[in-house]
Structure formats: structure tokens, C-alpha cells
PDB file of C-alpha atoms and ligand atoms in Angstrom:
ATOM      1  CA  MET A   1      99.875 148.269 130.350  1.00  0.00           C
ATOM      2  CA  LYS A   2      99.419 151.556 128.491  1.00  0.00           C
ATOM      3  CA  ILE A   3     101.011 152.166 125.128  1.00  0.00           C
ATOM      4  CA  ILE A   4     101.788 155.654 123.756  1.00  0.00           C
ATOM      5  CA  LEU A   5     102.535 155.252 120.048  1.00  0.00           C
ATOM      6  CA  CYS A   6     104.658 158.106 118.626  1.00  0.00           C
ATOM      7  CA  LYS A   7     105.683 159.073 115.085  1.00  0.00           C
ATOM      8  CA  ASN A   8     109.372 159.191 115.837  1.00  0.00           C
ATOM      9  CA  TYR A   9     112.134 159.392 118.402  1.00  0.00           C
ATOM     10  CA  TYR A  10     111.622 163.168 118.925  1.00  0.00           C
ATOM     11  CA  GLU A  11     107.984 162.514 120.007  1.00  0.00           C
ATOM     12  CA  VAL A  12     109.019 159.577 122.249  1.00  0.00           C
ATOM     13  CA  SER A  13     111.405 161.901 124.049  1.00  0.00           C
ATOM     14  CA  LEU A  14     108.760 164.700 124.453  1.00  0.00           C
ATOM     15  CA  GLN A  15     106.116 162.330 125.795  1.00  0.00           C
ATOM     16  CA  ALA A  16     108.590 160.910 128.301  1.00  0.00           C
ATOM     17  CA  ALA A  17     109.717 164.350 129.345  1.00  0.00           C
ATOM     18  CA  ASN A  18     106.147 165.417 129.954  1.00  0.00           C
ATOM     19  CA  ILE A  19     105.498 162.394 132.191  1.00  0.00           C
ATOM     20  CA  VAL A  20     108.696 162.945 134.188  1.00  0.00           C
ATOM     21  CA  ALA A  21     107.972 166.725 134.538  1.00  0.00           C
ATOM     22  CA  GLN A  22     104.443 165.980 135.721  1.00  0.00           C
ATOM     23  CA  GLN A  23     105.776 163.529 138.277  1.00  0.00           C
ATOM     24  CA  ILE A  24     108.190 166.139 139.655  1.00  0.00           C
ATOM     25  CA  LYS A  25     105.501 168.851 139.708  1.00  0.00           C
ATOM     26  CA  ASN A  26     103.084 166.597 141.583  1.00  0.00           C
ATOM     27  CA  LYS A  27     105.802 165.549 144.030  1.00  0.00           C
ATOM     28  CA  PRO A  28     108.894 167.818 144.166  1.00  0.00           C
ATOM     29  CA  GLN A  29     110.738 165.232 146.329  1.00  0.00           C
ATOM     30  CA  SER A  30     110.118 162.455 143.799  1.00  0.00           C
ATOM     31  CA  VAL A  31     112.496 159.491 143.671  1.00  0.00           C
ATOM     32  CA  LEU A  32     113.367 158.795 140.056  1.00  0.00           C
ATOM     33  CA  GLY A  33     115.040 155.681 138.610  1.00  0.00           C
ATOM     34  CA  LEU A  34     117.050 156.624 135.529  1.00  0.00           C
ATOM     35  CA  PRO A  35     118.596 154.748 132.595  1.00  0.00           C
ATOM     36  CA  THR A  36     121.577 155.402 130.347  1.00  0.00           C
ATOM     37  CA  GLY A  37     122.040 154.536 126.676  1.00  0.00           C
ATOM     38  CA  SER A  38     121.132 156.386 123.475  1.00  0.00           C
ATOM     39  CA  THR A  39     117.357 156.263 124.060  1.00  0.00           C
ATOM     40  CA  PRO A  40     117.047 158.652 127.057  1.00  0.00           C
ATOM     41  CA  LEU A  41     119.285 161.379 125.488  1.00  0.00           C
ATOM     42  CA  GLY A  42     116.334 163.234 123.992  1.00  0.00           C
ATOM     43  CA  LEU A  43     114.428 163.044 127.225  1.00  0.00           C
ATOM     44  CA  TYR A  44     117.402 164.380 129.170  1.00  0.00           C
ATOM     45  CA  LYS A  45     117.760 167.285 126.620  1.00  0.00           C
ATOM     46  CA  SER A  46     114.091 168.160 127.113  1.00  0.00           C
ATOM     47  CA  LEU A  47     114.412 168.060 130.963  1.00  0.00           C
ATOM     48  CA  ILE A  48     117.519 170.303 130.822  1.00  0.00           C
ATOM     49  CA  LYS A  49     115.601 172.774 128.628  1.00  0.00           C
ATOM     50  CA  MET A  50     112.667 172.885 131.111  1.00  0.00           C
ATOM     51  CA  ASN A  51     115.056 173.445 133.982  1.00  0.00           C
ATOM     52  CA  LYS A  52     116.909 176.267 132.131  1.00  0.00           C
ATOM     53  CA  GLU A  53     113.543 177.903 131.348  1.00  0.00           C
ATOM     54  CA  ASN A  54     112.649 177.692 135.058  1.00  0.00           C
ATOM     55  CA  THR A  55     109.579 175.503 134.464  1.00  0.00           C
ATOM     56  CA  LEU A  56     111.009 172.444 136.233  1.00  0.00           C
ATOM     57  CA  ASP A  57     112.817 172.394 139.596  1.00  0.00           C
ATOM     58  CA  PHE A  58     115.080 169.457 140.443  1.00  0.00           C
ATOM     59  CA  SER A  59     116.222 170.774 143.824  1.00  0.00           C
ATOM     60  CA  GLY A  60     114.183 168.175 145.803  1.00  0.00           C
ATOM     61  CA  VAL A  61     114.484 165.293 143.345  1.00  0.00           C
ATOM     62  CA  ILE A  62     116.352 162.063 144.335  1.00  0.00           C
ATOM     63  CA  THR A  63     117.684 159.767 141.648  1.00  0.00           C
ATOM     64  CA  PHE A  64     118.917 156.211 141.481  1.00  0.00           C
ATOM     65  CA  ASN A  65     120.577 154.977 138.276  1.00  0.00           C
ATOM     66  CA  LEU A  66     119.719 151.527 137.015  1.00  0.00           C
ATOM     67  CA  ASP A  67     123.184 150.160 136.451  1.00  0.00           C
ATOM     68  CA  GLU A  68     126.872 150.704 135.943  1.00  0.00           C
ATOM     69  CA  TYR A  69     129.673 148.721 134.283  1.00  0.00           C
ATOM     70  CA  TYR A  70     131.991 146.770 136.581  1.00  0.00           C
ATOM     71  CA  PRO A  71     134.771 147.442 136.918  1.00  0.00           C
ATOM     72  CA  ILE A  72     135.009 150.987 135.576  1.00  0.00           C
ATOM     73  CA  SER A  73     136.313 154.249 136.960  1.00  0.00           C
ATOM     74  CA  ARG A  74     134.066 157.289 137.272  1.00  0.00           C
ATOM     75  CA  ASP A  75     136.243 159.423 135.077  1.00  0.00           C
ATOM     76  CA  ASN A  76     136.111 156.886 132.202  1.00  0.00           C
ATOM     77  CA  ALA A  77     133.998 158.600 129.577  1.00  0.00           C
ATOM     78  CA  GLN A  78     132.108 155.320 129.042  1.00  0.00           C
ATOM     79  CA  SER A  79     131.087 154.956 132.692  1.00  0.00           C
ATOM     80  CA  TYR A  80     127.483 155.646 133.459  1.00  0.00           C
ATOM     81  CA  TYR A  81     128.606 157.984 136.205  1.00  0.00           C
ATOM     82  CA  TYR A  82     130.332 160.110 133.549  1.00  0.00           C
ATOM     83  CA  PHE A  83     127.352 159.760 131.125  1.00  0.00           C
ATOM     84  CA  MET A  84     124.767 160.914 133.671  1.00  0.00           C
ATOM     85  CA  HIS A  85     126.782 163.951 134.759  1.00  0.00           C
ATOM     86  CA  ASP A  86     127.642 164.896 131.182  1.00  0.00           C
ATOM     87  CA  ASN A  87     124.142 164.454 129.791  1.00  0.00           C
ATOM     88  CA  LEU A  88     121.957 165.539 132.702  1.00  0.00           C
ATOM     89  CA  PHE A  89     123.200 166.227 136.241  1.00  0.00           C
ATOM     90  CA  ASN A  90     125.762 168.917 135.352  1.00  0.00           C
ATOM     91  CA  HIS A  91     123.076 170.923 133.564  1.00  0.00           C
ATOM     92  CA  ILE A  92     120.224 170.925 136.098  1.00  0.00           C
ATOM     93  CA  ASN A  93     119.771 172.251 139.647  1.00  0.00           C
ATOM     94  CA  ILE A  94     119.818 168.784 141.291  1.00  0.00           C
ATOM     95  CA  ASN A  95     121.495 168.437 144.655  1.00  0.00           C
ATOM     96  CA  LYS A  96     124.418 166.125 143.842  1.00  0.00           C
ATOM     97  CA  GLN A  97     123.938 164.476 147.225  1.00  0.00           C
ATOM     98  CA  ASN A  98     120.614 163.199 146.039  1.00  0.00           C
ATOM     99  CA  VAL A  99     122.220 161.430 143.034  1.00  0.00           C
ATOM    100  CA  HIS A 100     122.891 157.697 143.455  1.00  0.00           C
ATOM    101  CA  ILE A 101     124.898 155.638 140.941  1.00  0.00           C
ATOM    102  CA  LEU A 102     126.281 152.242 141.610  1.00  0.00           C
ATOM    103  CA  ASN A 103     130.053 152.489 142.175  1.00  0.00           C
ATOM    104  CA  GLY A 104     131.934 150.684 139.378  1.00  0.00           C
ATOM    105  CA  GLU A 105     135.061 150.937 141.469  1.00  0.00           C
ATOM    106  CA  ALA A 106     133.678 149.334 144.591  1.00  0.00           C
ATOM    107  CA  THR A 107     136.164 146.872 146.148  1.00  0.00           C
ATOM    108  CA  ASP A 108     133.336 144.785 147.533  1.00  0.00           C
ATOM    109  CA  PRO A 109     130.651 144.738 144.829  1.00  0.00           C
ATOM    110  CA  GLN A 110     128.304 142.562 146.904  1.00  0.00           C
ATOM    111  CA  GLU A 111     128.361 145.116 149.722  1.00  0.00           C
ATOM    112  CA  GLU A 112     127.782 147.900 147.176  1.00  0.00           C
ATOM    113  CA  CYS A 113     124.710 146.138 145.901  1.00  0.00           C
ATOM    114  CA  THR A 114     123.295 145.559 149.370  1.00  0.00           C
ATOM    115  CA  ASN A 115     123.897 149.156 150.340  1.00  0.00           C
ATOM    116  CA  TYR A 116     122.253 150.389 147.147  1.00  0.00           C
ATOM    117  CA  GLU A 117     119.177 148.338 147.694  1.00  0.00           C
ATOM    118  CA  SER A 118     118.905 149.731 151.238  1.00  0.00           C
ATOM    119  CA  ALA A 119     119.385 153.264 150.005  1.00  0.00           C
ATOM    120  CA  ILE A 120     116.466 152.885 147.653  1.00  0.00           C
ATOM    121  CA  GLU A 121     114.298 151.582 150.511  1.00  0.00           C
ATOM    122  CA  LYS A 122     115.449 154.379 152.802  1.00  0.00           C
ATOM    123  CA  ALA A 123     114.503 156.993 150.152  1.00  0.00           C
ATOM    124  CA  GLY A 124     110.966 155.498 150.255  1.00  0.00           C
ATOM    125  CA  GLY A 125     111.218 153.465 147.018  1.00  0.00           C
ATOM    126  CA  ILE A 126     111.214 154.625 143.447  1.00  0.00           C
ATOM    127  CA  ASP A 127     108.205 156.779 142.433  1.00  0.00           C
ATOM    128  CA  LEU A 128     108.925 156.755 138.695  1.00  0.00           C
ATOM    129  CA  GLN A 129     111.303 154.353 137.018  1.00  0.00           C
ATOM    130  CA  VAL A 130     112.359 155.276 133.471  1.00  0.00           C
ATOM    131  CA  LEU A 131     113.608 152.317 131.381  1.00  0.00           C
ATOM    132  CA  GLY A 132     115.169 151.754 127.995  1.00  0.00           C
ATOM    133  CA  ILE A 133     115.167 148.197 126.553  1.00  0.00           C
ATOM    134  CA  GLY A 134     118.011 146.167 125.003  1.00  0.00           C
ATOM    135  CA  GLN A 135     117.668 144.529 121.623  1.00  0.00           C
ATOM    136  CA  ASN A 136     117.627 141.250 123.609  1.00  0.00           C
ATOM    137  CA  GLY A 137     114.921 142.510 125.945  1.00  0.00           C
ATOM    138  CA  HIS A 138     117.148 143.375 128.863  1.00  0.00           C
ATOM    139  CA  ILE A 139     116.053 146.056 131.288  1.00  0.00           C
ATOM    140  CA  GLY A 140     118.893 147.584 133.267  1.00  0.00           C
ATOM    141  CA  PHE A 141     121.540 144.904 132.819  1.00  0.00           C
ATOM    142  CA  ASN A 142     119.124 142.062 133.649  1.00  0.00           C
ATOM    143  CA  GLU A 143     120.119 139.854 130.787  1.00  0.00           C
ATOM    144  CA  PRO A 144     118.059 137.001 129.300  1.00  0.00           C
ATOM    145  CA  GLY A 145     118.822 133.665 130.983  1.00  0.00           C
ATOM    146  CA  ASN A 146     117.315 130.738 132.848  1.00  0.00           C
ATOM    147  CA  THR A 147     116.908 132.786 136.036  1.00  0.00           C
ATOM    148  CA  LEU A 148     116.708 136.499 136.895  1.00  0.00           C
ATOM    149  CA  LYS A 149     117.993 138.157 140.023  1.00  0.00           C
ATOM    150  CA  SER A 150     115.512 140.051 142.128  1.00  0.00           C
ATOM    151  CA  THR A 151     117.698 142.564 143.955  1.00  0.00           C
ATOM    152  CA  THR A 152     120.682 144.692 142.934  1.00  0.00           C
ATOM    153  CA  ASN A 153     123.459 142.387 141.817  1.00  0.00           C
ATOM    154  CA  LEU A 154     126.779 141.899 140.071  1.00  0.00           C
ATOM    155  CA  THR A 155     126.158 140.226 136.721  1.00  0.00           C
ATOM    156  CA  ASP A 156     127.841 139.044 133.510  1.00  0.00           C
ATOM    157  CA  LEU A 157     127.011 140.887 130.313  1.00  0.00           C
ATOM    158  CA  THR A 158     125.958 138.682 127.447  1.00  0.00           C
ATOM    159  CA  PRO A 159     128.024 138.606 124.244  1.00  0.00           C
ATOM    160  CA  ASN A 160     125.131 140.360 122.471  1.00  0.00           C
ATOM    161  CA  THR A 161     125.177 143.255 124.914  1.00  0.00           C
ATOM    162  CA  ILE A 162     128.956 143.527 124.757  1.00  0.00           C
ATOM    163  CA  ASP A 163     128.731 143.615 120.990  1.00  0.00           C
ATOM    164  CA  VAL A 164     125.909 146.197 120.928  1.00  0.00           C
ATOM    165  CA  ASN A 165     127.652 148.451 123.465  1.00  0.00           C
ATOM    166  CA  SER A 166     131.066 148.159 121.803  1.00  0.00           C
ATOM    167  CA  ARG A 167     129.957 151.050 119.557  1.00  0.00           C
ATOM    168  CA  PHE A 168     130.803 153.418 122.395  1.00  0.00           C
ATOM    169  CA  PHE A 169     134.318 151.970 123.018  1.00  0.00           C
ATOM    170  CA  GLU A 170     137.452 152.114 120.946  1.00  0.00           C
ATOM    171  CA  LYS A 171     137.569 148.298 120.678  1.00  0.00           C
ATOM    172  CA  ILE A 172     135.292 145.525 121.804  1.00  0.00           C
ATOM    173  CA  GLU A 173     137.919 144.245 124.250  1.00  0.00           C
ATOM    174  CA  ASP A 174     137.541 147.509 126.206  1.00  0.00           C
ATOM    175  CA  VAL A 175     133.850 146.791 127.095  1.00  0.00           C
ATOM    176  CA  PRO A 176     133.692 145.610 130.702  1.00  0.00           C
ATOM    177  CA  LYS A 177     132.392 142.037 131.008  1.00  0.00           C
ATOM    178  CA  LYS A 178     130.318 142.646 134.087  1.00  0.00           C
ATOM    179  CA  SER A 179     127.977 145.196 135.540  1.00  0.00           C
ATOM    180  CA  LEU A 180     126.170 146.167 138.722  1.00  0.00           C
ATOM    181  CA  THR A 181     122.479 146.409 138.127  1.00  0.00           C
ATOM    182  CA  MET A 182     119.217 146.864 139.995  1.00  0.00           C
ATOM    183  CA  GLY A 183     117.419 143.537 139.929  1.00  0.00           C
ATOM    184  CA  ILE A 184     114.030 142.763 138.443  1.00  0.00           C
ATOM    185  CA  GLY A 185     112.455 143.011 141.895  1.00  0.00           C
ATOM    186  CA  SER A 186     114.130 146.392 142.548  1.00  0.00           C
ATOM    187  CA  ILE A 187     112.591 147.604 139.304  1.00  0.00           C
ATOM    188  CA  MET A 188     109.189 145.995 139.838  1.00  0.00           C
ATOM    189  CA  LYS A 189     108.848 147.669 143.273  1.00  0.00           C
ATOM    190  CA  SER A 190     108.712 151.121 141.522  1.00  0.00           C
ATOM    191  CA  LYS A 191     105.357 152.726 141.888  1.00  0.00           C
ATOM    192  CA  LYS A 192     105.194 153.723 138.208  1.00  0.00           C
ATOM    193  CA  ILE A 193     107.285 152.626 135.189  1.00  0.00           C
ATOM    194  CA  ILE A 194     107.743 154.108 131.745  1.00  0.00           C
ATOM    195  CA  LEU A 195     109.743 152.252 129.075  1.00  0.00           C
ATOM    196  CA  LEU A 196     111.056 154.060 126.045  1.00  0.00           C
ATOM    197  CA  ALA A 197     111.829 152.354 122.749  1.00  0.00           C
ATOM    198  CA  SER A 198     112.720 153.800 119.369  1.00  0.00           C
ATOM    199  CA  GLY A 199     113.933 152.187 116.124  1.00  0.00           C
ATOM    200  CA  VAL A 200     113.445 148.893 114.312  1.00  0.00           C
ATOM    201  CA  GLU A 201     116.290 147.230 116.296  1.00  0.00           C
ATOM    202  CA  LYS A 202     113.877 147.165 119.264  1.00  0.00           C
ATOM    203  CA  ALA A 203     110.922 145.763 117.302  1.00  0.00           C
ATOM    204  CA  ASN A 204     111.424 142.097 118.280  1.00  0.00           C
ATOM    205  CA  ALA A 205     111.929 142.830 121.966  1.00  0.00           C
ATOM    206  CA  ILE A 206     108.846 145.082 122.012  1.00  0.00           C
ATOM    207  CA  SER A 207     106.656 142.596 120.177  1.00  0.00           C
ATOM    208  CA  GLU A 208     107.582 139.874 122.752  1.00  0.00           C
ATOM    209  CA  LEU A 209     106.826 142.289 125.602  1.00  0.00           C
ATOM    210  CA  LEU A 210     103.454 143.183 124.116  1.00  0.00           C
ATOM    211  CA  LYS A 211     102.370 139.584 123.694  1.00  0.00           C
ATOM    212  CA  GLY A 212     101.753 139.615 127.401  1.00  0.00           C
ATOM    213  CA  ASP A 213     103.531 136.324 128.259  1.00  0.00           C
ATOM    214  CA  ILE A 214     106.306 136.360 130.835  1.00  0.00           C
ATOM    215  CA  THR A 215     109.656 134.706 130.082  1.00  0.00           C
ATOM    216  CA  THR A 216     113.163 135.051 131.477  1.00  0.00           C
ATOM    217  CA  ALA A 217     114.329 134.873 127.872  1.00  0.00           C
ATOM    218  CA  ASN A 218     113.102 138.446 127.549  1.00  0.00           C
ATOM    219  CA  PRO A 219     113.392 140.170 130.946  1.00  0.00           C
ATOM    220  CA  SER A 220     111.236 143.115 129.867  1.00  0.00           C
ATOM    221  CA  THR A 221     108.238 140.753 129.754  1.00  0.00           C
ATOM    222  CA  LEU A 222     108.240 140.711 133.568  1.00  0.00           C
ATOM    223  CA  LEU A 223     106.725 144.178 133.297  1.00  0.00           C
ATOM    224  CA  ASN A 224     103.501 142.499 132.320  1.00  0.00           C
ATOM    225  CA  ALA A 225     103.123 141.722 136.005  1.00  0.00           C
ATOM    226  CA  HIS A 226     103.335 145.358 137.078  1.00  0.00           C
ATOM    227  CA  ARG A 227     100.192 147.437 137.454  1.00  0.00           C
ATOM    228  CA  ASP A 228     101.417 150.861 136.251  1.00  0.00           C
ATOM    229  CA  VAL A 229     103.564 150.567 133.149  1.00  0.00           C
ATOM    230  CA  THR A 230     103.521 152.859 130.133  1.00  0.00           C
ATOM    231  CA  ILE A 231     105.402 151.920 127.000  1.00  0.00           C
ATOM    232  CA  ILE A 232     106.364 154.931 124.853  1.00  0.00           C
ATOM    233  CA  VAL A 233     107.357 153.613 121.406  1.00  0.00           C
ATOM    234  CA  ASP A 234     107.721 154.947 117.904  1.00  0.00           C
ATOM    235  CA  ASN A 235     106.321 153.337 114.771  1.00  0.00           C
ATOM    236  CA  ALA A 236     109.640 151.665 113.961  1.00  0.00           C
ATOM    237  CA  ALA A 237     109.845 149.919 117.330  1.00  0.00           C
ATOM    238  CA  MET A 238     106.269 148.673 116.873  1.00  0.00           C
ATOM    239  CA  GLU A 239     107.056 147.100 113.517  1.00  0.00           C
ATOM    240  CA  GLY A 240     107.328 143.598 115.061  1.00  0.00           C
TER     241      GLY A 240
HETATM  242  P1  LIG B 301     119.983 152.069 124.034  1.00  0.00           P
HETATM  243  O1  LIG B 301     120.195 150.934 125.138  1.00  0.00           O
HETATM  244  O2  LIG B 301     119.122 153.112 124.601  1.00  0.00           O
HETATM  245  O3  LIG B 301     121.405 152.574 123.763  1.00  0.00           O
HETATM  246  O4  LIG B 301     119.404 151.402 122.815  1.00  0.00           O
HETATM  247  C1  LIG B 301     119.109 150.519 125.846  1.00  0.00           C
HETATM  248  C2  LIG B 301     119.498 149.339 126.731  1.00  0.00           C
HETATM  249  O5  LIG B 301     120.443 148.610 126.350  1.00  0.00           O
HETATM  250  O6  LIG B 301     118.854 149.159 127.740  1.00  0.00           O
END
């Protein structure tokens, strides 16, 4: 596992943007796995800037988002569908047919998960997976527990995640209780993974991850079993 230690959030975003840009330059048809949340916002701003300045071309890029609330409609401003279009896809020259986001309105969520897993396989697998990390160590919506799911699945959000994410909703009751998420196996199959973390709230989760032990109590620790992971953290997130 490689660690890039940054002074602050701005530097985390720039380092991540450089890695993503390099990936796309090396392979214009790259398959990217993308996260939502506050953490990737700076990365997405940098990628938009590169695209506007004509130094980065997204026309061949294929994307798969990590997760989506369930149930939620696409036009709900808190859906990850809305978030991704608002913060990235509407501002770059990506072919919208190459964008894949789990459907929070699917009538048969199990079928949605199976189809999503197949679509990733059909695209040739994920070349570069970008991850954030939850305060509780979740990656995607793979929450701490006795067991972890390997493939894309419908899952319950933990009270902690509902609480942390309620900051985006008018009231905590509005936070969906479930989500669709790529599984740990779907993530681990990615050829290369970068995980971004900024702020002292992430320090505990990062310190557990860097200890090197693997535990389902902190799903991010599974990354210790992957052979190409880079953790991009700022000083605050390394405080633990
Ligand atoms: P955040 O969320 O980027 O908003 O901190 C990360 C996550 O929950 O995975």
C-alpha cells in the first residue's frame, strides 16, 4: 500500500486529479469507479478544469458509480445520480451512455445489482477505482458488520451513516434507510485503487486501515489484501 501524505484537502484533490488524469491519458477508454460525498468534490472540480482547458478528454471514458441510496428518485437533489451530474458529468465531454449509476428507483433491486455486476464485467472490469472512506470505515456503502457482501447488493445503512449523511437532508427521517452498493469483491477486482481521506473525522478509520490487519468491523481494511492501493490523506486524517 502506498501513502501520499498531503498538507491539506486542496493537495489531496490535486494529487488524486493527477492520478485520474494520468490513467485517462494512458488509456483513453479507461473504466473508472467513482464515489460521491464531500471528499471527491475537489477532485471533480480539478477534472472539470482540465477538461475545459482541453488537457483531458473524457470522450472514451466509461464510469461506474459505487453506490446509490434506495429508494430514491433520480431528480431528488440528494440522489447520487443528481450529485454526479451536477458535480461532474454535466461539465465534461463524457458520453452519457458510458455513465453507469445504480438505479435507486429499480422495482427489482436484486436484478439491478446482478445487471450492474455484469455490466462492469462486460466493460472489462474497473481500471481505476476512486474511493472515499466513512468515519466508520465503510467503502461504498459496505458497512461494518459480522459479514461483508462480495458483489453488488442492496444493504441497510447503519445508524451512524444515516446520522452522518443527514447533514445533506432537511431532516434525518428523509435519509433513505437502504442503499445499492458495489460489494467488497466488486471493489477488490479493480486493477488499481486510490482512497482519499481528509479531516480529523477520518483519523480513526485511517489509523485502523494502516495497521494492516483485516476486519469486517472496518471494511476499508480489506484493501490491505489488494496489490495496488494508494491512500491519499492529509495531515488531519493521519492524526490517529
Ligand atoms: P464524505 O463521505 O466524503 O462525505 O466524507 C465518504 C463516505 O462516506 O464514503
